[in-house]
Amino acid sequence: MSSSDMKIITVIGSGLIGRSWAMVFVSGGYSVKIYDNQPGESAKAVVEIGKQLEELQEAKMLRGQLTATQQLALLSGHDELAEALQGAFFVQECVFEQLEVKQSVFRDIERLVGEDVVLSSSTSCLVPSKVFSTVQNRSRCLVSHPVNPPYYVKLVELVPHPETAAAVVDTAHSLMTKVGQAPVRLVKEIDGFALNRVQAAVIAESWRLVQDGVISVKDIDLVMSEGLGMRYAFIGPMETMHLNAPAGLEDYMKRYGDGIRRMLTSFGPVPDFSGTEGARRIVDEMSQLVPSERRHLSARVERRDQLLMGLAKLKKDHGGHE
């Protein structure tokens, strides 16, 4: 890519999500400027990313067409916001999940960029109408919510503000596709977006089943990892149903719809996830399987990322989400 047509993306915040976004964007050949308001943090992030890119290259898991050295050369760290935003067409914010912090960051950014620069937030639980409420021109604002860790789990939820221009969602969608992510469009904002709402439904029923003495913590996790998760890694719940009846989805609902409704009406209330004896039992049971000390959790996180890396490769080799 020649310097004349090089596209610049600014990543605001050099924490885990900011670094992950930077790695995803440079893998697609974009020039990335990382900004952090803590002096020296963005420079540290660049060094850290350089190590990770080298490790990924050694493991033959580096994304994109460029080498680790070429990708690192596209990256720069900045302590000055104006400098970091210079020339950017897209800004991805990755600061603390606190409304006031995000609002103030976007106020500062808006003063320093042109009208056509896309302002995107990584928030997982704040709706766009709140995040961007203090921005003057909200038509270029949206949420691009990644899934942790974004380098291996490629879904990005694109959530518009009520005033977001359709062309802005299109820009974000084509950018995410170009860098190898898997974007989905929400037509309108809703608390929790799509992924966290579906996840909350799974968490609630899993919790209830363990709390009610139906199944153990270990076995409910196996229900997902060795059962539902096997299918859901490649096809979603709608297509799963469509394929599980001779004449597709309508036929499936004729056969099983009443049974599903019966089960759904038997679901208990929203569980108390802390402060009750039942919740304590579940936490203790989980901690016996994987102790809550940092070193044990870190080892499991590393194992998780290795497995996700392998699954991402498998999906890529088999045409993943077609």
mmCIF file of C-alpha atoms in Angstrom:
data_model
loop_
_atom_site.group_PDB
_atom_site.id
_atom_site.type_symbol
_atom_site.label_atom_id
_atom_site.label_comp_id
_atom_site.label_asym_id
_atom_site.label_seq_id
_atom_site.Cartn_x
_atom_site.Cartn_y
_atom_site.Cartn_z
ATOM 1 C CA MET A 1 0.000 0.000 0.000
ATOM 2 C CA SER A 2 1.614 3.284 -1.030
ATOM 3 C CA SER A 3 1.815 6.145 1.433
ATOM 4 C CA SER A 4 -0.534 8.238 -0.714
ATOM 5 C CA ASP A 5 -3.508 5.904 -0.322
ATOM 6 C CA MET A 6 -2.683 4.760 3.209
ATOM 7 C CA LYS A 7 -5.661 4.973 5.487
ATOM 8 C CA ILE A 8 -5.159 6.010 9.085
ATOM 9 C CA ILE A 9 -7.183 4.733 12.042
ATOM 10 C CA THR A 10 -6.838 6.202 15.533
ATOM 11 C CA VAL A 11 -7.315 3.908 18.535
ATOM 12 C CA ILE A 12 -8.123 5.757 21.765
ATOM 13 C CA GLY A 13 -6.893 3.840 24.831
ATOM 14 C CA SER A 14 -3.985 1.385 24.968
ATOM 15 C CA GLY A 15 -5.472 -1.272 27.255
ATOM 16 C CA LEU A 16 -6.303 -4.841 26.246
ATOM 17 C CA ILE A 17 -9.118 -3.933 23.831
ATOM 18 C CA GLY A 18 -7.223 -0.985 22.337
ATOM 19 C CA ARG A 19 -4.175 -3.162 21.674
ATOM 20 C CA SER A 20 -6.360 -5.885 20.179
ATOM 21 C CA TRP A 21 -8.071 -3.434 17.807
ATOM 22 C CA ALA A 22 -4.668 -2.024 16.788
ATOM 23 C CA MET A 23 -3.456 -5.555 15.922
ATOM 24 C CA VAL A 24 -6.601 -6.260 13.909
ATOM 25 C CA PHE A 25 -6.352 -2.977 11.968
ATOM 26 C CA VAL A 26 -2.621 -3.270 11.125
ATOM 27 C CA SER A 27 -3.243 -6.852 9.955
ATOM 28 C CA GLY A 28 -5.453 -5.303 7.266
ATOM 29 C CA GLY A 29 -2.695 -2.910 6.184
ATOM 30 C CA TYR A 30 -4.056 0.202 7.912
ATOM 31 C CA SER A 31 -1.789 2.718 9.594
ATOM 32 C CA VAL A 32 -2.768 2.863 13.275
ATOM 33 C CA LYS A 33 -2.099 5.623 15.796
ATOM 34 C CA ILE A 34 -2.642 4.596 19.419
ATOM 35 C CA TYR A 35 -3.422 7.385 21.880
ATOM 36 C CA ASP A 36 -3.330 7.130 25.671
ATOM 37 C CA ASN A 37 -3.663 10.095 28.028
ATOM 38 C CA GLN A 38 -1.175 8.508 30.461
ATOM 39 C CA PRO A 39 2.286 9.581 29.203
ATOM 40 C CA GLY A 40 4.371 6.663 27.912
ATOM 41 C CA GLU A 41 1.514 4.122 27.940
ATOM 42 C CA SER A 42 0.937 4.173 24.173
ATOM 43 C CA ALA A 43 4.686 3.621 23.554
ATOM 44 C CA LYS A 44 4.576 0.632 25.947
ATOM 45 C CA ALA A 45 1.570 -0.721 24.062
ATOM 46 C CA VAL A 46 3.472 -0.538 20.745
ATOM 47 C CA VAL A 47 6.378 -2.544 22.244
ATOM 48 C CA GLU A 48 3.931 -5.100 23.692
ATOM 49 C CA ILE A 49 2.104 -5.454 20.357
ATOM 50 C CA GLY A 50 5.455 -5.923 18.580
ATOM 51 C CA LYS A 51 6.190 -8.926 20.832
ATOM 52 C CA GLN A 52 2.744 -10.388 20.263
ATOM 53 C CA LEU A 53 2.990 -10.018 16.480
ATOM 54 C CA GLU A 54 6.350 -11.835 16.485
ATOM 55 C CA GLU A 55 4.901 -14.643 18.644
ATOM 56 C CA LEU A 56 1.883 -14.969 16.346
ATOM 57 C CA GLN A 57 4.171 -15.099 13.306
ATOM 58 C CA GLU A 58 6.229 -17.870 14.918
ATOM 59 C CA ALA A 59 3.029 -19.790 15.692
ATOM 60 C CA LYS A 60 1.937 -19.242 12.034
ATOM 61 C CA MET A 61 -1.178 -17.490 13.341
ATOM 62 C CA LEU A 62 -0.397 -13.929 12.246
ATOM 63 C CA ARG A 63 -3.385 -12.419 10.442
ATOM 64 C CA GLY A 64 -3.187 -10.578 7.120
ATOM 65 C CA GLN A 65 -0.728 -10.548 4.217
ATOM 66 C CA LEU A 66 2.043 -8.500 5.858
ATOM 67 C CA THR A 67 4.898 -9.767 8.050
ATOM 68 C CA ALA A 68 5.082 -8.931 11.771
ATOM 69 C CA THR A 69 7.788 -6.335 11.049
ATOM 70 C CA GLN A 70 5.682 -4.702 8.306
ATOM 71 C CA GLN A 71 2.632 -4.616 10.567
ATOM 72 C CA LEU A 72 4.576 -3.114 13.468
ATOM 73 C CA ALA A 73 5.896 -0.392 11.122
ATOM 74 C CA LEU A 74 2.269 0.735 10.582
ATOM 75 C CA LEU A 75 1.863 1.396 14.302
ATOM 76 C CA SER A 76 2.715 4.488 16.335
ATOM 77 C CA GLY A 77 2.075 5.594 19.931
ATOM 78 C CA HIS A 78 0.963 9.132 20.865
ATOM 79 C CA ASP A 79 0.531 11.110 24.095
ATOM 80 C CA GLU A 80 -1.063 14.085 22.297
ATOM 81 C CA LEU A 81 -4.655 13.635 21.127
ATOM 82 C CA ALA A 82 -4.484 16.173 18.261
ATOM 83 C CA GLU A 83 -1.378 14.451 16.878
ATOM 84 C CA ALA A 84 -2.980 11.008 17.180
ATOM 85 C CA LEU A 85 -6.090 12.141 15.276
ATOM 86 C CA GLN A 86 -4.183 13.811 12.416
ATOM 87 C CA GLY A 87 -5.241 12.268 9.087
ATOM 88 C CA ALA A 88 -7.565 9.614 10.577
ATOM 89 C CA PHE A 89 -10.761 8.627 8.760
ATOM 90 C CA PHE A 90 -11.966 6.312 11.566
ATOM 91 C CA VAL A 91 -11.591 6.600 15.356
ATOM 92 C CA GLN A 92 -12.086 3.551 17.614
ATOM 93 C CA GLU A 93 -12.542 4.453 21.300
ATOM 94 C CA CYS A 94 -11.502 1.881 23.928
ATOM 95 C CA VAL A 95 -11.479 3.719 27.270
ATOM 96 C CA PHE A 96 -13.064 2.721 30.608
ATOM 97 C CA GLU A 97 -16.654 1.520 30.565
ATOM 98 C CA GLN A 98 -17.850 4.701 32.305
ATOM 99 C CA LEU A 99 -20.381 6.903 30.572
ATOM 100 C CA GLU A 100 -18.937 10.263 31.650
ATOM 101 C CA VAL A 101 -15.412 9.256 30.613
ATOM 102 C CA LYS A 102 -16.557 8.171 27.146
ATOM 103 C CA GLN A 103 -18.724 11.279 26.681
ATOM 104 C CA SER A 104 -15.833 13.568 27.554
ATOM 105 C CA VAL A 105 -13.437 11.683 25.242
ATOM 106 C CA PHE A 106 -15.841 12.067 22.305
ATOM 107 C CA ARG A 107 -16.341 15.773 23.085
ATOM 108 C CA ASP A 108 -12.558 16.239 22.915
ATOM 109 C CA ILE A 109 -12.245 14.185 19.712
ATOM 110 C CA GLU A 110 -15.034 16.038 17.921
ATOM 111 C CA ARG A 111 -13.286 19.384 18.407
ATOM 112 C CA LEU A 112 -10.192 18.029 16.629
ATOM 113 C CA VAL A 113 -11.541 16.116 13.601
ATOM 114 C CA GLY A 114 -13.421 16.942 10.401
ATOM 115 C CA GLU A 115 -17.146 16.322 9.874
ATOM 116 C CA ASP A 116 -16.692 13.129 7.858
ATOM 117 C CA VAL A 117 -14.498 11.250 10.370
ATOM 118 C CA VAL A 118 -16.337 8.199 11.776
ATOM 119 C CA LEU A 119 -16.480 8.075 15.599
ATOM 120 C CA SER A 120 -16.811 4.520 16.884
ATOM 121 C CA SER A 121 -17.046 3.193 20.459
ATOM 122 C CA SER A 122 -16.058 -0.269 21.719
ATOM 123 C CA THR A 123 -18.593 -0.133 24.568
ATOM 124 C CA SER A 124 -20.232 -3.420 25.530
ATOM 125 C CA CYS A 125 -23.011 -2.130 27.774
ATOM 126 C CA LEU A 126 -23.731 1.540 27.044
ATOM 127 C CA VAL A 127 -26.186 2.388 24.255
ATOM 128 C CA PRO A 128 -25.092 4.825 21.511
ATOM 129 C CA SER A 129 -27.756 7.446 22.385
ATOM 130 C CA LYS A 130 -26.049 7.830 25.794
ATOM 131 C CA VAL A 131 -22.400 7.483 24.687
ATOM 132 C CA PHE A 132 -22.768 10.126 21.960
ATOM 133 C CA SER A 133 -25.277 12.426 23.677
ATOM 134 C CA THR A 134 -22.730 15.262 23.987
ATOM 135 C CA VAL A 135 -21.449 15.002 20.391
ATOM 136 C CA GLN A 136 -22.761 17.732 18.056
ATOM 137 C CA ASN A 137 -22.795 15.712 14.808
ATOM 138 C CA ARG A 138 -24.178 12.303 15.778
ATOM 139 C CA SER A 139 -24.771 11.113 12.203
ATOM 140 C CA ARG A 140 -21.146 9.828 12.029
ATOM 141 C CA CYS A 141 -21.268 7.963 15.374
ATOM 142 C CA LEU A 142 -21.821 4.260 16.095
ATOM 143 C CA VAL A 143 -20.825 1.476 18.447
ATOM 144 C CA SER A 144 -18.513 -1.239 17.059
ATOM 145 C CA HIS A 145 -18.583 -3.778 19.881
ATOM 146 C CA PRO A 146 -15.904 -6.487 19.673
ATOM 147 C CA VAL A 147 -15.857 -9.841 21.474
ATOM 148 C CA ASN A 148 -12.941 -10.748 23.729
ATOM 149 C CA PRO A 149 -10.361 -11.641 22.421
ATOM 150 C CA PRO A 150 -11.084 -9.860 19.093
ATOM 151 C CA TYR A 151 -8.007 -11.275 17.343
ATOM 152 C CA TYR A 152 -9.530 -14.783 17.412
ATOM 153 C CA VAL A 153 -13.249 -14.129 17.967
ATOM 154 C CA LYS A 154 -14.096 -12.038 14.957
ATOM 155 C CA LEU A 155 -17.655 -10.874 15.583
ATOM 156 C CA VAL A 156 -18.237 -7.109 15.745
ATOM 157 C CA GLU A 157 -21.693 -5.747 16.583
ATOM 158 C CA LEU A 158 -22.393 -2.499 14.713
ATOM 159 C CA VAL A 159 -24.995 -0.534 16.661
ATOM 160 C CA PRO A 160 -26.250 2.787 15.271
ATOM 161 C CA HIS A 161 -27.276 5.895 17.178
ATOM 162 C CA PRO A 162 -30.855 6.884 16.155
ATOM 163 C CA GLU A 163 -29.238 9.646 14.028
ATOM 164 C CA THR A 164 -26.420 7.540 12.489
ATOM 165 C CA ALA A 165 -26.241 7.873 8.685
ATOM 166 C CA ALA A 166 -26.620 4.583 6.774
ATOM 167 C CA ALA A 167 -23.374 5.352 4.889
ATOM 168 C CA VAL A 168 -21.473 5.430 8.212
ATOM 169 C CA VAL A 169 -22.664 1.925 9.117
ATOM 170 C CA ASP A 170 -21.667 0.830 5.592
ATOM 171 C CA THR A 171 -18.167 2.325 6.082
ATOM 172 C CA ALA A 172 -17.743 0.503 9.397
ATOM 173 C CA HIS A 173 -19.079 -2.742 7.905
ATOM 174 C CA SER A 174 -16.689 -2.662 4.951
ATOM 175 C CA LEU A 175 -13.731 -1.709 7.190
ATOM 176 C CA MET A 176 -14.444 -4.590 9.603
ATOM 177 C CA THR A 177 -14.847 -7.019 6.704
ATOM 178 C CA LYS A 178 -11.622 -5.800 5.056
ATOM 179 C CA VAL A 179 -9.600 -6.397 8.255
ATOM 180 C CA GLY A 180 -11.035 -9.920 8.599
ATOM 181 C CA GLN A 181 -13.649 -9.372 11.332
ATOM 182 C CA ALA A 182 -17.252 -10.612 11.021
ATOM 183 C CA PRO A 183 -19.547 -7.587 11.396
ATOM 184 C CA VAL A 184 -23.276 -7.825 12.141
ATOM 185 C CA ARG A 185 -25.690 -4.884 11.917
ATOM 186 C CA LEU A 186 -28.228 -4.088 14.606
ATOM 187 C CA VAL A 187 -31.053 -2.077 13.058
ATOM 188 C CA LYS A 188 -31.564 -0.135 16.303
ATOM 189 C CA GLU A 189 -30.010 0.161 19.747
ATOM 190 C CA ILE A 190 -31.101 -2.058 22.632
ATOM 191 C CA ASP A 191 -29.620 -2.646 26.090
ATOM 192 C CA GLY A 192 -26.950 -5.383 25.853
ATOM 193 C CA PHE A 193 -27.030 -5.385 22.018
ATOM 194 C CA ALA A 194 -27.521 -8.904 20.573
ATOM 195 C CA LEU A 195 -24.571 -10.950 21.836
ATOM 196 C CA ASN A 196 -24.888 -10.045 25.506
ATOM 197 C CA ARG A 197 -28.665 -10.559 25.476
ATOM 198 C CA VAL A 198 -28.320 -14.070 24.042
ATOM 199 C CA GLN A 199 -25.449 -14.737 26.457
ATOM 200 C CA ALA A 200 -27.557 -13.480 29.402
ATOM 201 C CA ALA A 201 -30.336 -15.929 28.502
ATOM 202 C CA VAL A 202 -27.831 -18.813 28.501
ATOM 203 C CA ILE A 203 -26.237 -17.646 31.771
ATOM 204 C CA ALA A 204 -29.611 -17.297 33.522
ATOM 205 C CA GLU A 205 -30.882 -20.784 32.657
ATOM 206 C CA SER A 206 -27.479 -22.400 33.319
ATOM 207 C CA TRP A 207 -27.387 -20.700 36.729
ATOM 208 C CA ARG A 208 -30.956 -21.779 37.547
ATOM 209 C CA LEU A 209 -30.277 -25.415 36.581
ATOM 210 C CA VAL A 210 -27.223 -25.579 38.862
ATOM 211 C CA GLN A 211 -28.908 -23.650 41.684
ATOM 212 C CA ASP A 212 -31.983 -25.931 41.551
ATOM 213 C CA GLY A 213 -29.793 -29.029 41.881
ATOM 214 C CA VAL A 214 -30.544 -30.305 38.356
ATOM 215 C CA ILE A 215 -26.922 -30.436 37.161
ATOM 216 C CA SER A 216 -23.377 -29.595 38.327
ATOM 217 C CA VAL A 217 -21.271 -26.607 37.251
ATOM 218 C CA LYS A 218 -18.873 -28.923 35.445
ATOM 219 C CA ASP A 219 -21.641 -30.689 33.538
ATOM 220 C CA ILE A 220 -23.567 -27.555 32.498
ATOM 221 C CA ASP A 221 -20.321 -26.291 30.939
ATOM 222 C CA LEU A 222 -20.032 -29.615 29.075
ATOM 223 C CA VAL A 223 -23.618 -29.176 27.806
ATOM 224 C CA MET A 224 -22.320 -26.131 25.964
ATOM 225 C CA SER A 225 -18.740 -27.102 25.051
ATOM 226 C CA GLU A 226 -19.533 -30.671 23.916
ATOM 227 C CA GLY A 227 -23.141 -30.092 22.825
ATOM 228 C CA LEU A 228 -24.650 -26.786 21.728
ATOM 229 C CA GLY A 229 -21.272 -25.108 21.263
ATOM 230 C CA MET A 230 -20.148 -27.717 18.729
ATOM 231 C CA ARG A 231 -22.924 -26.657 16.343
ATOM 232 C CA TYR A 232 -22.948 -22.989 17.279
ATOM 233 C CA ALA A 233 -19.261 -22.613 16.399
ATOM 234 C CA PHE A 234 -20.275 -22.894 12.734
ATOM 235 C CA ILE A 235 -24.034 -22.333 12.441
ATOM 236 C CA GLY A 236 -26.374 -20.279 14.618
ATOM 237 C CA PRO A 237 -29.621 -21.187 16.413
ATOM 238 C CA MET A 238 -31.880 -20.245 13.490
ATOM 239 C CA GLU A 239 -30.078 -22.401 10.924
ATOM 240 C CA THR A 240 -29.674 -25.202 13.491
ATOM 241 C CA MET A 241 -33.485 -25.407 13.727
ATOM 242 C CA HIS A 242 -33.871 -25.017 9.959
ATOM 243 C CA LEU A 243 -31.631 -28.070 9.410
ATOM 244 C CA ASN A 244 -33.222 -30.155 12.187
ATOM 245 C CA ALA A 245 -36.596 -30.760 10.509
ATOM 246 C CA PRO A 246 -37.270 -32.370 7.101
ATOM 247 C CA ALA A 247 -38.927 -29.227 5.679
ATOM 248 C CA GLY A 248 -36.987 -26.499 7.477
ATOM 249 C CA LEU A 249 -37.783 -23.883 10.122
ATOM 250 C CA GLU A 250 -41.575 -23.723 9.750
ATOM 251 C CA ASP A 251 -41.757 -27.518 9.972
ATOM 252 C CA TYR A 252 -39.449 -27.461 13.025
ATOM 253 C CA MET A 253 -41.752 -25.049 14.856
ATOM 254 C CA LYS A 254 -44.830 -27.124 13.976
ATOM 255 C CA ARG A 255 -43.135 -30.145 15.529
ATOM 256 C CA TYR A 256 -41.350 -28.594 18.500
ATOM 257 C CA GLY A 257 -42.768 -25.066 19.015
ATOM 258 C CA ASP A 258 -45.282 -26.105 21.697
ATOM 259 C CA GLY A 259 -42.592 -27.989 23.607
ATOM 260 C CA ILE A 260 -40.284 -24.975 23.498
ATOM 261 C CA ARG A 261 -43.093 -22.695 24.740
ATOM 262 C CA ARG A 262 -43.880 -25.157 27.555
ATOM 263 C CA MET A 263 -40.235 -25.159 28.680
ATOM 264 C CA LEU A 264 -39.951 -21.378 28.433
ATOM 265 C CA THR A 265 -42.989 -20.856 30.680
ATOM 266 C CA SER A 266 -41.373 -23.149 33.276
ATOM 267 C CA PHE A 267 -38.205 -21.003 33.464
ATOM 268 C CA GLY A 268 -37.770 -19.531 36.934
ATOM 269 C CA PRO A 269 -37.305 -15.866 37.845
ATOM 270 C CA VAL A 270 -34.125 -13.911 37.086
ATOM 271 C CA PRO A 271 -31.554 -15.394 39.507
ATOM 272 C CA ASP A 272 -29.716 -13.539 42.265
ATOM 273 C CA PHE A 273 -26.110 -13.913 41.124
ATOM 274 C CA SER A 274 -24.551 -12.902 44.447
ATOM 275 C CA GLY A 275 -25.341 -12.613 48.124
ATOM 276 C CA THR A 276 -27.418 -15.791 48.390
ATOM 277 C CA GLU A 277 -26.487 -19.229 49.658
ATOM 278 C CA GLY A 278 -27.247 -20.710 46.223
ATOM 279 C CA ALA A 279 -24.911 -18.236 44.521
ATOM 280 C CA ARG A 280 -22.149 -18.994 47.058
ATOM 281 C CA ARG A 281 -22.462 -22.736 46.334
ATOM 282 C CA ILE A 282 -22.100 -22.154 42.587
ATOM 283 C CA VAL A 283 -19.030 -19.923 43.069
ATOM 284 C CA ASP A 284 -17.432 -22.488 45.412
ATOM 285 C CA GLU A 285 -18.112 -25.308 42.950
ATOM 286 C CA MET A 286 -16.537 -23.312 40.103
ATOM 287 C CA SER A 287 -13.530 -22.424 42.286
ATOM 288 C CA GLN A 288 -12.920 -26.107 43.037
ATOM 289 C CA LEU A 289 -12.683 -26.783 39.305
ATOM 290 C CA VAL A 290 -10.537 -23.697 38.577
ATOM 291 C CA PRO A 291 -9.221 -21.881 41.680
ATOM 292 C CA SER A 292 -9.855 -18.120 41.684
ATOM 293 C CA GLU A 293 -6.191 -17.177 42.234
ATOM 294 C CA ARG A 294 -4.737 -15.075 39.431
ATOM 295 C CA ARG A 295 -2.131 -17.677 38.329
ATOM 296 C CA HIS A 296 -4.772 -20.389 37.850
ATOM 297 C CA LEU A 297 -7.112 -18.058 35.959
ATOM 298 C CA SER A 298 -4.245 -16.757 33.783
ATOM 299 C CA ALA A 299 -3.248 -20.297 32.821
ATOM 300 C CA ARG A 300 -6.843 -21.068 31.801
ATOM 301 C CA VAL A 301 -7.104 -17.804 29.838
ATOM 302 C CA GLU A 302 -3.943 -18.760 27.950
ATOM 303 C CA ARG A 303 -5.408 -22.199 27.230
ATOM 304 C CA ARG A 304 -8.687 -20.580 26.096
ATOM 305 C CA ASP A 305 -6.835 -18.283 23.683
ATOM 306 C CA GLN A 306 -4.816 -21.186 22.265
ATOM 307 C CA LEU A 307 -8.031 -23.143 21.653
ATOM 308 C CA LEU A 308 -9.748 -20.114 20.105
ATOM 309 C CA MET A 309 -6.710 -19.624 17.869
ATOM 310 C CA GLY A 310 -7.081 -23.202 16.640
ATOM 311 C CA LEU A 311 -10.832 -22.812 16.127
ATOM 312 C CA ALA A 312 -10.342 -19.518 14.250
ATOM 313 C CA LYS A 313 -7.885 -21.287 11.931
ATOM 314 C CA LEU A 314 -10.318 -24.163 11.405
ATOM 315 C CA LYS A 315 -13.164 -21.765 10.559
ATOM 316 C CA LYS A 316 -10.927 -19.840 8.149
ATOM 317 C CA ASP A 317 -9.828 -23.037 6.404
ATOM 318 C CA HIS A 318 -13.450 -24.193 6.074
ATOM 319 C CA GLY A 319 -15.072 -20.923 5.019
ATOM 320 C CA GLY A 320 -16.264 -20.005 8.538
ATOM 321 C CA HIS A 321 -19.379 -17.823 8.463
ATOM 322 C CA GLU A 322 -20.567 -18.151 4.859
#
